[in-house]
């Protein structure tokens, strides 16, 4: 396999989109994924029979396996999407987040460093390790505060954000200490096809179709900046191609919306696409007990990636959201298949007491 990319967490929501885009561009891919509750091989089903895609089930913390994959496939880039990714789960089980996001990333970095050191000079020069991170490491903004830049100090508030911040620092340290050519991306909230329905938008669609309550934490006024997953992956590809090693790049959609407005928008689309005799879907919205430590607002200043690398999002939130809701409506089997007993147990654990 020539000049392939090793993509970790490639069976999850964003990782699978990136694997599909990378294969569409012609680059061979090795996907390493542990297949936790949010990892799903169905996300990569369209690659069945693709000789330039190899899937390996395993943990980024398994150094023997990672070293073997690096030796065997000799990738020119490693892109790390593997993570525990849900804030509410991190509040109930922080250790799982430290295990994968902090210890797993560190083990991965050590293997990648050993591999990079074994490369010839020209291969070393071209190699990149790209770590996919989040806007949540910067903490929370008030309504009028300027958006986060790459220079905003880290101030993570949830165990998830703290674990991502720790991993970002380790990635940076491997550049400063050992010279590993790393790139970091910090992105805002993604939406799109194949997102596990614990996250707000697919959860709203799924509950609405079941005529179940649509839970909105607190007042629903918390603001997130939404970006279509395909735009996020295009930005990552661009950073890989032309980003400066050791730098971080903010990625966002310039689409700030409060959660109540997002819920109402999803309901309005469902009213048009799948009208229900019992009345508008918005009647199902319920305000529930807030998330502890709930960050008020995130917003990204994307001047650096726009100016230096010429990246811009292609999807508008309004049309992207409509396409996304339609995707879930047209892929009822996908949505049904991910709702295992463990998923139902999660809904009980997170929502029963709210
Ligand atoms: P996801 O939960 O859908 O996918 C995570 C994937 O990682 C799953 O396939 C899972 O099986 C795999 N994984 C978990 N632990 C692993 C381990 N120890 N070894 C190997 N694989 C493992 O999450 P996502 O939303 O696709 O997020 C992907 C990355 O993007 C994460 O690092 C997340 O922090 C970051 N991110 C997410 C968003 C967002 O809005 N979802 C925004 C910015 C950044
Ligand atoms: O900002 C980037 C981050 O976006 C990523 O790093 C995380 O991996 C990803 O999960 C996401 O984090 P959020 O906490 O913002 O996403 P979530 O979909 O869980 O929630 C979005 C907003 O909606 C948040 O303000 C909490 C609120 N919410 C969420 C759920 C699940 C509700 O009001 N009700 C809900 O049931």
mmCIF file with all atom_site columns, N, CA, C and O in Angstrom, residues 248-298:
data_model
loop_
_atom_site.group_PDB
_atom_site.id
_atom_site.type_symbol
_atom_site.label_atom_id
_atom_site.label_alt_id
_atom_site.label_comp_id
_atom_site.label_asym_id
_atom_site.label_entity_id
_atom_site.label_seq_id
_atom_site.pdbx_PDB_ins_code
_atom_site.Cartn_x
_atom_site.Cartn_y
_atom_site.Cartn_z
_atom_site.occupancy
_atom_site.B_iso_or_equiv
_atom_site.pdbx_formal_charge
_atom_site.auth_seq_id
_atom_site.auth_comp_id
_atom_site.auth_asym_id
_atom_site.auth_atom_id
_atom_site.pdbx_PDB_model_num
ATOM 1   N N  . UNK A 1 248 ? -1.717  24.973 15.422 1.00 0.00 ? 248 UNK A N  1
ATOM 2   C CA . UNK A 1 248 ? -3.105  24.529 15.540 1.00 0.00 ? 248 UNK A CA 1
ATOM 3   C C  . UNK A 1 248 ? -3.982  25.421 14.673 1.00 0.00 ? 248 UNK A C  1
ATOM 4   O O  . UNK A 1 248 ? -3.617  26.571 14.391 1.00 0.00 ? 248 UNK A O  1
ATOM 5   N N  . UNK A 1 249 ? -5.094  24.865 14.233 1.00 0.00 ? 249 UNK A N  1
ATOM 6   C CA . UNK A 1 249 ? -6.015  25.580 13.339 1.00 0.00 ? 249 UNK A CA 1
ATOM 7   C C  . UNK A 1 249 ? -7.434  25.474 13.893 1.00 0.00 ? 249 UNK A C  1
ATOM 8   O O  . UNK A 1 249 ? -7.922  24.365 14.127 1.00 0.00 ? 249 UNK A O  1
ATOM 9   N N  . UNK A 1 250 ? -8.069  26.618 14.102 1.00 0.00 ? 250 UNK A N  1
ATOM 10  C CA . UNK A 1 250 ? -9.480  26.621 14.497 1.00 0.00 ? 250 UNK A CA 1
ATOM 11  C C  . UNK A 1 250 ? -10.363 26.394 13.268 1.00 0.00 ? 250 UNK A C  1
ATOM 12  O O  . UNK A 1 250 ? -10.100 26.949 12.198 1.00 0.00 ? 250 UNK A O  1
ATOM 13  N N  . UNK A 1 251 ? -11.413 25.588 13.468 1.00 0.00 ? 251 UNK A N  1
ATOM 14  C CA . UNK A 1 251 ? -12.362 25.290 12.382 1.00 0.00 ? 251 UNK A CA 1
ATOM 15  C C  . UNK A 1 251 ? -13.772 25.503 12.933 1.00 0.00 ? 251 UNK A C  1
ATOM 16  O O  . UNK A 1 251 ? -14.097 24.971 14.005 1.00 0.00 ? 251 UNK A O  1
ATOM 17  N N  . UNK A 1 252 ? -14.576 26.268 12.217 1.00 0.00 ? 252 UNK A N  1
ATOM 18  C CA . UNK A 1 252 ? -15.949 26.487 12.680 1.00 0.00 ? 252 UNK A CA 1
ATOM 19  C C  . UNK A 1 252 ? -16.849 26.838 11.518 1.00 0.00 ? 252 UNK A C  1
ATOM 20  O O  . UNK A 1 252 ? -16.386 27.005 10.384 1.00 0.00 ? 252 UNK A O  1
ATOM 21  N N  . UNK A 1 253 ? -18.140 26.950 11.813 1.00 0.00 ? 253 UNK A N  1
ATOM 22  C CA . UNK A 1 253 ? -19.109 27.153 10.741 1.00 0.00 ? 253 UNK A CA 1
ATOM 23  C C  . UNK A 1 253 ? -19.652 28.564 10.650 1.00 0.00 ? 253 UNK A C  1
ATOM 24  O O  . UNK A 1 253 ? -20.463 28.845 9.773  1.00 0.00 ? 253 UNK A O  1
ATOM 25  N N  . UNK A 1 254 ? -19.230 29.441 11.562 1.00 0.00 ? 254 UNK A N  1
ATOM 26  C CA . UNK A 1 254 ? -19.845 30.778 11.669 1.00 0.00 ? 254 UNK A CA 1
ATOM 27  C C  . UNK A 1 254 ? -21.370 30.631 11.638 1.00 0.00 ? 254 UNK A C  1
ATOM 28  O O  . UNK A 1 254 ? -22.069 31.354 10.920 1.00 0.00 ? 254 UNK A O  1
ATOM 29  N N  . UNK A 1 255 ? -21.845 29.662 12.380 1.00 0.00 ? 255 UNK A N  1
ATOM 30  C CA . UNK A 1 255 ? -23.292 29.380 12.412 1.00 0.00 ? 255 UNK A CA 1
ATOM 31  C C  . UNK A 1 255 ? -23.701 29.176 13.868 1.00 0.00 ? 255 UNK A C  1
ATOM 32  O O  . UNK A 1 255 ? -24.024 28.065 14.291 1.00 0.00 ? 255 UNK A O  1
ATOM 33  N N  . UNK A 1 256 ? -23.662 30.271 14.625 1.00 0.00 ? 256 UNK A N  1
ATOM 34  C CA . UNK A 1 256 ? -24.036 30.171 16.036 1.00 0.00 ? 256 UNK A CA 1
ATOM 35  C C  . UNK A 1 256 ? -25.556 30.098 16.157 1.00 0.00 ? 256 UNK A C  1
ATOM 36  O O  . UNK A 1 256 ? -26.272 30.905 15.560 1.00 0.00 ? 256 UNK A O  1
ATOM 37  N N  . UNK A 1 257 ? -26.013 29.115 16.909 1.00 0.00 ? 257 UNK A N  1
ATOM 38  C CA . UNK A 1 257 ? -27.456 28.967 17.163 1.00 0.00 ? 257 UNK A CA 1
ATOM 39  C C  . UNK A 1 257 ? -27.640 28.536 18.611 1.00 0.00 ? 257 UNK A C  1
ATOM 40  O O  . UNK A 1 257 ? -26.838 27.753 19.124 1.00 0.00 ? 257 UNK A O  1
ATOM 41  N N  . UNK A 1 258 ? -28.721 28.991 19.261 1.00 0.00 ? 258 UNK A N  1
ATOM 42  C CA . UNK A 1 258 ? -28.992 28.430 20.585 1.00 0.00 ? 258 UNK A CA 1
ATOM 43  C C  . UNK A 1 258 ? -29.749 27.104 20.420 1.00 0.00 ? 258 UNK A C  1
ATOM 44  O O  . UNK A 1 258 ? -30.336 26.824 19.366 1.00 0.00 ? 258 UNK A O  1
ATOM 45  N N  . UNK A 1 259 ? -29.695 26.300 21.479 1.00 0.00 ? 259 UNK A N  1
ATOM 46  C CA . UNK A 1 259 ? -30.214 24.927 21.358 1.00 0.00 ? 259 UNK A CA 1
ATOM 47  C C  . UNK A 1 259 ? -31.720 24.890 21.082 1.00 0.00 ? 259 UNK A C  1
ATOM 48  O O  . UNK A 1 259 ? -32.201 24.013 20.347 1.00 0.00 ? 259 UNK A O  1
ATOM 49  N N  . UNK A 1 260 ? -32.438 25.849 21.662 1.00 0.00 ? 260 UNK A N  1
ATOM 50  C CA . UNK A 1 260 ? -33.884 25.867 21.433 1.00 0.00 ? 260 UNK A CA 1
ATOM 51  C C  . UNK A 1 260 ? -34.173 26.158 19.960 1.00 0.00 ? 260 UNK A C  1
ATOM 52  O O  . UNK A 1 260 ? -35.051 25.521 19.348 1.00 0.00 ? 260 UNK A O  1
ATOM 53  N N  . UNK A 1 261 ? -33.415 27.075 19.377 1.00 0.00 ? 261 UNK A N  1
ATOM 54  C CA . UNK A 1 261 ? -33.618 27.377 17.947 1.00 0.00 ? 261 UNK A CA 1
ATOM 55  C C  . UNK A 1 261 ? -33.275 26.160 17.081 1.00 0.00 ? 261 UNK A C  1
ATOM 56  O O  . UNK A 1 261 ? -33.941 25.902 16.072 1.00 0.00 ? 261 UNK A O  1
ATOM 57  N N  . UNK A 1 262 ? -32.213 25.430 17.471 1.00 0.00 ? 262 UNK A N  1
ATOM 58  C CA . UNK A 1 262 ? -31.860 24.216 16.711 1.00 0.00 ? 262 UNK A CA 1
ATOM 59  C C  . UNK A 1 262 ? -33.017 23.210 16.800 1.00 0.00 ? 262 UNK A C  1
ATOM 60  O O  . UNK A 1 262 ? -33.447 22.643 15.785 1.00 0.00 ? 262 UNK A O  1
ATOM 61  N N  . UNK A 1 263 ? -33.542 23.028 18.020 1.00 0.00 ? 263 UNK A N  1
ATOM 62  C CA . UNK A 1 263 ? -34.646 22.061 18.202 1.00 0.00 ? 263 UNK A CA 1
ATOM 63  C C  . UNK A 1 263 ? -35.856 22.483 17.369 1.00 0.00 ? 263 UNK A C  1
ATOM 64  O O  . UNK A 1 263 ? -36.498 21.653 16.704 1.00 0.00 ? 263 UNK A O  1
ATOM 65  N N  . UNK A 1 264 ? -36.168 23.778 17.384 1.00 0.00 ? 264 UNK A N  1
ATOM 66  C CA . UNK A 1 264 ? -37.339 24.253 16.611 1.00 0.00 ? 264 UNK A CA 1
ATOM 67  C C  . UNK A 1 264 ? -37.106 24.069 15.115 1.00 0.00 ? 264 UNK A C  1
ATOM 68  O O  . UNK A 1 264 ? -38.038 23.725 14.371 1.00 0.00 ? 264 UNK A O  1
ATOM 69  N N  . UNK A 1 265 ? -35.859 24.287 14.679 1.00 0.00 ? 265 UNK A N  1
ATOM 70  C CA . UNK A 1 265 ? -35.552 24.117 13.244 1.00 0.00 ? 265 UNK A CA 1
ATOM 71  C C  . UNK A 1 265 ? -35.707 22.655 12.832 1.00 0.00 ? 265 UNK A C  1
ATOM 72  O O  . UNK A 1 265 ? -36.269 22.348 11.762 1.00 0.00 ? 265 UNK A O  1
ATOM 73  N N  . UNK A 1 266 ? -35.216 21.736 13.682 1.00 0.00 ? 266 UNK A N  1
ATOM 74  C CA . UNK A 1 266 ? -35.369 20.298 13.380 1.00 0.00 ? 266 UNK A CA 1
ATOM 75  C C  . UNK A 1 266 ? -36.862 19.945 13.302 1.00 0.00 ? 266 UNK A C  1
ATOM 76  O O  . UNK A 1 266 ? -37.315 19.258 12.376 1.00 0.00 ? 266 UNK A O  1
ATOM 77  N N  . UNK A 1 267 ? -37.633 20.471 14.259 1.00 0.00 ? 267 UNK A N  1
ATOM 78  C CA . UNK A 1 267 ? -39.075 20.175 14.291 1.00 0.00 ? 267 UNK A CA 1
ATOM 79  C C  . UNK A 1 267 ? -39.774 20.717 13.040 1.00 0.00 ? 267 UNK A C  1
ATOM 80  O O  . UNK A 1 267 ? -40.641 20.044 12.462 1.00 0.00 ? 267 UNK A O  1
ATOM 81  N N  . UNK A 1 268 ? -39.379 21.924 12.620 1.00 0.00 ? 268 UNK A N  1
ATOM 82  C CA . UNK A 1 268 ? -40.027 22.524 11.436 1.00 0.00 ? 268 UNK A CA 1
ATOM 83  C C  . UNK A 1 268 ? -39.736 21.685 10.188 1.00 0.00 ? 268 UNK A C  1
ATOM 84  O O  . UNK A 1 268 ? -40.630 21.479 9.340  1.00 0.00 ? 268 UNK A O  1
ATOM 85  N N  . UNK A 1 269 ? -38.510 21.184 10.087 1.00 0.00 ? 269 UNK A N  1
ATOM 86  C CA . UNK A 1 269 ? -38.170 20.338 8.924  1.00 0.00 ? 269 UNK A CA 1
ATOM 87  C C  . UNK A 1 269 ? -38.993 19.038 8.977  1.00 0.00 ? 269 UNK A C  1
ATOM 88  O O  . UNK A 1 269 ? -39.552 18.594 7.971  1.00 0.00 ? 269 UNK A O  1
ATOM 89  N N  . UNK A 1 270 ? -39.083 18.456 10.181 1.00 0.00 ? 270 UNK A N  1
ATOM 90  C CA . UNK A 1 270 ? -39.864 17.212 10.315 1.00 0.00 ? 270 UNK A CA 1
ATOM 91  C C  . UNK A 1 270 ? -41.339 17.443 9.992  1.00 0.00 ? 270 UNK A C  1
ATOM 92  O O  . UNK A 1 270 ? -41.995 16.589 9.375  1.00 0.00 ? 270 UNK A O  1
ATOM 93  N N  . UNK A 1 271 ? -41.867 18.612 10.393 1.00 0.00 ? 271 UNK A N  1
ATOM 94  C CA . UNK A 1 271 ? -43.277 18.918 10.079 1.00 0.00 ? 271 UNK A CA 1
ATOM 95  C C  . UNK A 1 271 ? -43.507 18.890 8.576  1.00 0.00 ? 271 UNK A C  1
ATOM 96  O O  . UNK A 1 271 ? -44.574 18.460 8.107  1.00 0.00 ? 271 UNK A O  1
ATOM 97  N N  . UNK A 1 272 ? -42.506 19.356 7.819  1.00 0.00 ? 272 UNK A N  1
ATOM 98  C CA . UNK A 1 272 ? -42.651 19.365 6.357  1.00 0.00 ? 272 UNK A CA 1
ATOM 99  C C  . UNK A 1 272 ? -42.404 17.987 5.751  1.00 0.00 ? 272 UNK A C  1
ATOM 100 O O  . UNK A 1 272 ? -43.117 17.547 4.855  1.00 0.00 ? 272 UNK A O  1
ATOM 101 N N  . UNK A 1 273 ? -41.365 17.325 6.261  1.00 0.00 ? 273 UNK A N  1
ATOM 102 C CA . UNK A 1 273 ? -40.937 16.069 5.630  1.00 0.00 ? 273 UNK A CA 1
ATOM 103 C C  . UNK A 1 273 ? -41.760 14.865 6.086  1.00 0.00 ? 273 UNK A C  1
ATOM 104 O O  . UNK A 1 273 ? -41.924 13.900 5.348  1.00 0.00 ? 273 UNK A O  1
ATOM 105 N N  . UNK A 1 274 ? -42.180 14.893 7.332  1.00 0.00 ? 274 UNK A N  1
ATOM 106 C CA . UNK A 1 274 ? -42.902 13.738 7.912  1.00 0.00 ? 274 UNK A CA 1
ATOM 107 C C  . UNK A 1 274 ? -44.019 14.252 8.835  1.00 0.00 ? 274 UNK A C  1
ATOM 108 O O  . UNK A 1 274 ? -43.955 14.052 10.058 1.00 0.00 ? 274 UNK A O  1
ATOM 109 N N  . UNK A 1 275 ? -45.034 14.970 8.283  1.00 0.00 ? 275 UNK A N  1
ATOM 110 C CA . UNK A 1 275 ? -46.074 15.558 9.139  1.00 0.00 ? 275 UNK A CA 1
ATOM 111 C C  . UNK A 1 275 ? -46.784 14.487 9.972  1.00 0.00 ? 275 UNK A C  1
ATOM 112 O O  . UNK A 1 275 ? -46.959 13.359 9.510  1.00 0.00 ? 275 UNK A O  1
ATOM 113 N N  . UNK A 1 276 ? -47.155 14.853 11.206 1.00 0.00 ? 276 UNK A N  1
ATOM 114 C CA . UNK A 1 276 ? -47.802 13.885 12.098 1.00 0.00 ? 276 UNK A CA 1
ATOM 115 C C  . UNK A 1 276 ? -49.196 14.377 12.482 1.00 0.00 ? 276 UNK A C  1
ATOM 116 O O  . UNK A 1 276 ? -49.366 15.563 12.806 1.00 0.00 ? 276 UNK A O  1
ATOM 117 N N  . UNK A 1 277 ? -50.136 13.460 12.489 1.00 0.00 ? 277 UNK A N  1
ATOM 118 C CA . UNK A 1 277 ? -51.534 13.826 12.744 1.00 0.00 ? 277 UNK A CA 1
ATOM 119 C C  . UNK A 1 277 ? -51.734 14.417 14.133 1.00 0.00 ? 277 UNK A C  1
ATOM 120 O O  . UNK A 1 277 ? -52.651 15.219 14.354 1.00 0.00 ? 277 UNK A O  1
ATOM 121 N N  . UNK A 1 278 ? -50.893 14.043 15.098 1.00 0.00 ? 278 UNK A N  1
ATOM 122 C CA . UNK A 1 278 ? -51.073 14.524 16.476 1.00 0.00 ? 278 UNK A CA 1
ATOM 123 C C  . UNK A 1 278 ? -50.654 15.979 16.665 1.00 0.00 ? 278 UNK A C  1
ATOM 124 O O  . UNK A 1 278 ? -50.796 16.520 17.751 1.00 0.00 ? 278 UNK A O  1
ATOM 125 N N  . UNK A 1 279 ? -50.046 16.593 15.615 1.00 0.00 ? 279 UNK A N  1
ATOM 126 C CA . UNK A 1 279 ? -49.682 18.009 15.742 1.00 0.00 ? 279 UNK A CA 1
ATOM 127 C C  . UNK A 1 279 ? -48.203 18.243 15.518 1.00 0.00 ? 279 UNK A C  1
ATOM 128 O O  . UNK A 1 279 ? -47.453 17.308 15.249 1.00 0.00 ? 279 UNK A O  1
ATOM 129 N N  . UNK A 1 280 ? -47.779 19.517 15.622 1.00 0.00 ? 280 UNK A N  1
ATOM 130 C CA . UNK A 1 280 ? -46.380 19.855 15.324 1.00 0.00 ? 280 UNK A CA 1
ATOM 131 C C  . UNK A 1 280 ? -45.412 19.181 16.299 1.00 0.00 ? 280 UNK A C  1
ATOM 132 O O  . UNK A 1 280 ? -45.726 19.007 17.481 1.00 0.00 ? 280 UNK A O  1
ATOM 133 N N  . UNK A 1 281 ? -44.229 18.846 15.746 1.00 0.00 ? 281 UNK A N  1
ATOM 134 C CA . UNK A 1 281 ? -43.216 18.172 16.583 1.00 0.00 ? 281 UNK A CA 1
ATOM 135 C C  . UNK A 1 281 ? -42.749 19.059 17.728 1.00 0.00 ? 281 UNK A C  1
ATOM 136 O O  . UNK A 1 281 ? -42.358 18.560 18.782 1.00 0.00 ? 281 UNK A O  1
ATOM 137 N N  . UNK A 1 282 ? -42.782 20.387 17.541 1.00 0.00 ? 282 UNK A N  1
ATOM 138 C CA . UNK A 1 282 ? -42.295 21.283 18.598 1.00 0.00 ? 282 UNK A CA 1
ATOM 139 C C  . UNK A 1 282 ? -43.106 21.130 19.895 1.00 0.00 ? 282 UNK A C  1
ATOM 140 O O  . UNK A 1 282 ? -42.616 21.478 20.976 1.00 0.00 ? 282 UNK A O  1
ATOM 141 N N  . UNK A 1 283 ? -44.329 20.576 19.788 1.00 0.00 ? 283 UNK A N  1
ATOM 142 C CA . UNK A 1 283 ? -45.113 20.341 21.012 1.00 0.00 ? 283 UNK A CA 1
ATOM 143 C C  . UNK A 1 283 ? -44.420 19.348 21.944 1.00 0.00 ? 283 UNK A C  1
ATOM 144 O O  . UNK A 1 283 ? -44.763 19.248 23.126 1.00 0.00 ? 283 UNK A O  1
ATOM 145 N N  . UNK A 1 284 ? -43.454 18.585 21.380 1.00 0.00 ? 284 UNK A N  1
ATOM 146 C CA . UNK A 1 284 ? -42.772 17.555 22.200 1.00 0.00 ? 284 UNK A CA 1
ATOM 147 C C  . UNK A 1 284 ? -41.585 18.136 22.985 1.00 0.00 ? 284 UNK A C  1
ATOM 148 O O  . UNK A 1 284 ? -40.979 17.431 23.795 1.00 0.00 ? 284 UNK A O  1
ATOM 149 N N  . UNK A 1 285 ? -41.212 19.401 22.731 1.00 0.00 ? 285 UNK A N  1
ATOM 150 C CA . UNK A 1 285 ? -40.043 19.984 23.413 1.00 0.00 ? 285 UNK A CA 1
ATOM 151 C C  . UNK A 1 285 ? -40.330 20.109 24.911 1.00 0.00 ? 285 UNK A C  1
ATOM 152 O O  . UNK A 1 285 ? -41.387 20.581 25.322 1.00 0.00 ? 285 UNK A O  1
ATOM 153 N N  . UNK A 1 286 ? -39.348 19.633 25.713 1.00 0.00 ? 286 UNK A N  1
ATOM 154 C CA . UNK A 1 286 ? -39.468 19.733 27.175 1.00 0.00 ? 286 UNK A CA 1
ATOM 155 C C  . UNK A 1 286 ? -38.164 20.287 27.736 1.00 0.00 ? 286 UNK A C  1
ATOM 156 O O  . UNK A 1 286 ? -37.088 19.794 27.381 1.00 0.00 ? 286 UNK A O  1
ATOM 157 N N  . UNK A 1 287 ? -38.251 21.260 28.636 1.00 0.00 ? 287 UNK A N  1
ATOM 158 C CA . UNK A 1 287 ? -37.052 21.750 29.323 1.00 0.00 ? 287 UNK A CA 1
ATOM 159 C C  . UNK A 1 287 ? -36.760 20.821 30.490 1.00 0.00 ? 287 UNK A C  1
ATOM 160 O O  . UNK A 1 287 ? -37.668 20.507 31.274 1.00 0.00 ? 287 UNK A O  1
ATOM 161 N N  . UNK A 1 288 ? -35.499 20.352 30.562 1.00 0.00 ? 288 UNK A N  1
ATOM 162 C CA . UNK A 1 288 ? -35.128 19.393 31.618 1.00 0.00 ? 288 UNK A CA 1
ATOM 163 C C  . UNK A 1 288 ? -33.932 19.946 32.394 1.00 0.00 ? 288 UNK A C  1
ATOM 164 O O  . UNK A 1 288 ? -33.306 20.930 31.976 1.00 0.00 ? 288 UNK A O  1
ATOM 165 N N  . UNK A 1 289 ? -33.606 19.294 33.504 1.00 0.00 ? 289 UNK A N  1
ATOM 166 C CA . UNK A 1 289 ? -32.498 19.728 34.363 1.00 0.00 ? 289 UNK A CA 1
ATOM 167 C C  . UNK A 1 289 ? -31.232 19.916 33.535 1.00 0.00 ? 289 UNK A C  1
ATOM 168 O O  . UNK A 1 289 ? -30.892 19.070 32.699 1.00 0.00 ? 289 UNK A O  1
ATOM 169 N N  . UNK A 1 290 ? -30.530 21.009 33.806 1.00 0.00 ? 290 UNK A N  1
ATOM 170 C CA . UNK A 1 290 ? -29.368 21.376 33.007 1.00 0.00 ? 290 UNK A CA 1
ATOM 171 C C  . UNK A 1 290 ? -28.217 20.379 33.201 1.00 0.00 ? 290 UNK A C  1
ATOM 172 O O  . UNK A 1 290 ? -28.144 19.685 34.219 1.00 0.00 ? 290 UNK A O  1
ATOM 173 N N  . UNK A 1 291 ? -27.320 20.375 32.212 1.00 0.00 ? 291 UNK A N  1
ATOM 174 C CA . UNK A 1 291 ? -26.051 19.623 32.304 1.00 0.00 ? 291 UNK A CA 1
ATOM 175 C C  . UNK A 1 291 ? -25.176 20.337 33.346 1.00 0.00 ? 291 UNK A C  1
ATOM 176 O O  . UNK A 1 291 ? -25.007 21.563 33.252 1.00 0.00 ? 291 UNK A O  1
ATOM 177 N N  . UNK A 1 292 ? -24.579 19.604 34.316 1.00 0.00 ? 292 UNK A N  1
ATOM 178 C CA . UNK A 1 292 ? -23.680 20.277 35.267 1.00 0.00 ? 292 UNK A CA 1
ATOM 179 C C  . UNK A 1 292 ? -22.501 20.914 34.522 1.00 0.00 ? 292 UNK A C  1
ATOM 180 O O  . UNK A 1 292 ? -21.928 20.294 33.624 1.00 0.00 ? 292 UNK A O  1
ATOM 181 N N  . UNK A 1 293 ? -22.153 22.132 34.906 1.00 0.00 ? 293 UNK A N  1
ATOM 182 C CA . UNK A 1 293 ? -21.006 22.816 34.284 1.00 0.00 ? 293 UNK A CA 1
ATOM 183 C C  . UNK A 1 293 ? -21.226 23.124 32.808 1.00 0.00 ? 293 UNK A C  1
ATOM 184 O O  . UNK A 1 293 ? -20.266 23.269 32.056 1.00 0.00 ? 293 UNK A O  1
ATOM 185 N N  . UNK A 1 294 ? -22.485 23.250 32.409 1.00 0.00 ? 294 UNK A N  1
ATOM 186 C CA . UNK A 1 294 ? -22.853 23.416 30.989 1.00 0.00 ? 294 UNK A CA 1
ATOM 187 C C  . UNK A 1 294 ? -22.233 24.696 30.414 1.00 0.00 ? 294 UNK A C  1
ATOM 188 O O  . UNK A 1 294 ? -22.617 25.803 30.796 1.00 0.00 ? 294 UNK A O  1
ATOM 189 N N  . UNK A 1 295 ? -21.326 24.557 29.456 1.00 0.00 ? 295 UNK A N  1
ATOM 190 C CA . UNK A 1 295 ? -20.708 25.735 28.832 1.00 0.00 ? 295 UNK A CA 1
ATOM 191 C C  . UNK A 1 295 ? -21.792 26.565 28.141 1.00 0.00 ? 295 UNK A C  1
ATOM 192 O O  . UNK A 1 295 ? -22.648 26.020 27.431 1.00 0.00 ? 295 UNK A O  1
ATOM 193 N N  . UNK A 1 296 ? -21.724 27.900 28.346 1.00 0.00 ? 296 UNK A N  1
ATOM 194 C CA . UNK A 1 296 ? -22.782 28.763 27.821 1.00 0.00 ? 296 UNK A CA 1
ATOM 195 C C  . UNK A 1 296 ? -22.711 28.881 26.302 1.00 0.00 ? 296 UNK A C  1
ATOM 196 O O  . UNK A 1 296 ? -23.690 28.684 25.597 1.00 0.00 ? 296 UNK A O  1
ATOM 197 N N  . UNK A 1 297 ? -21.489 29.204 25.820 1.00 0.00 ? 297 UNK A N  1
ATOM 198 C CA . UNK A 1 297 ? -21.405 29.497 24.379 1.00 0.00 ? 297 UNK A CA 1
ATOM 199 C C  . UNK A 1 297 ? -20.022 29.144 23.851 1.00 0.00 ? 297 UNK A C  1
ATOM 200 O O  . UNK A 1 297 ? -19.022 29.352 24.565 1.00 0.00 ? 297 UNK A O  1
ATOM 201 N N  . UNK A 1 298 ? -19.971 28.599 22.647 1.00 0.00 ? 298 UNK A N  1
ATOM 202 C CA . UNK A 1 298 ? -18.712 28.427 21.906 1.00 0.00 ? 298 UNK A CA 1
ATOM 203 C C  . UNK A 1 298 ? -18.827 29.198 20.599 1.00 0.00 ? 298 UNK A C  1
ATOM 204 O O  . UNK A 1 298 ? -19.889 29.210 19.967 1.00 0.00 ? 298 UNK A O  1
#
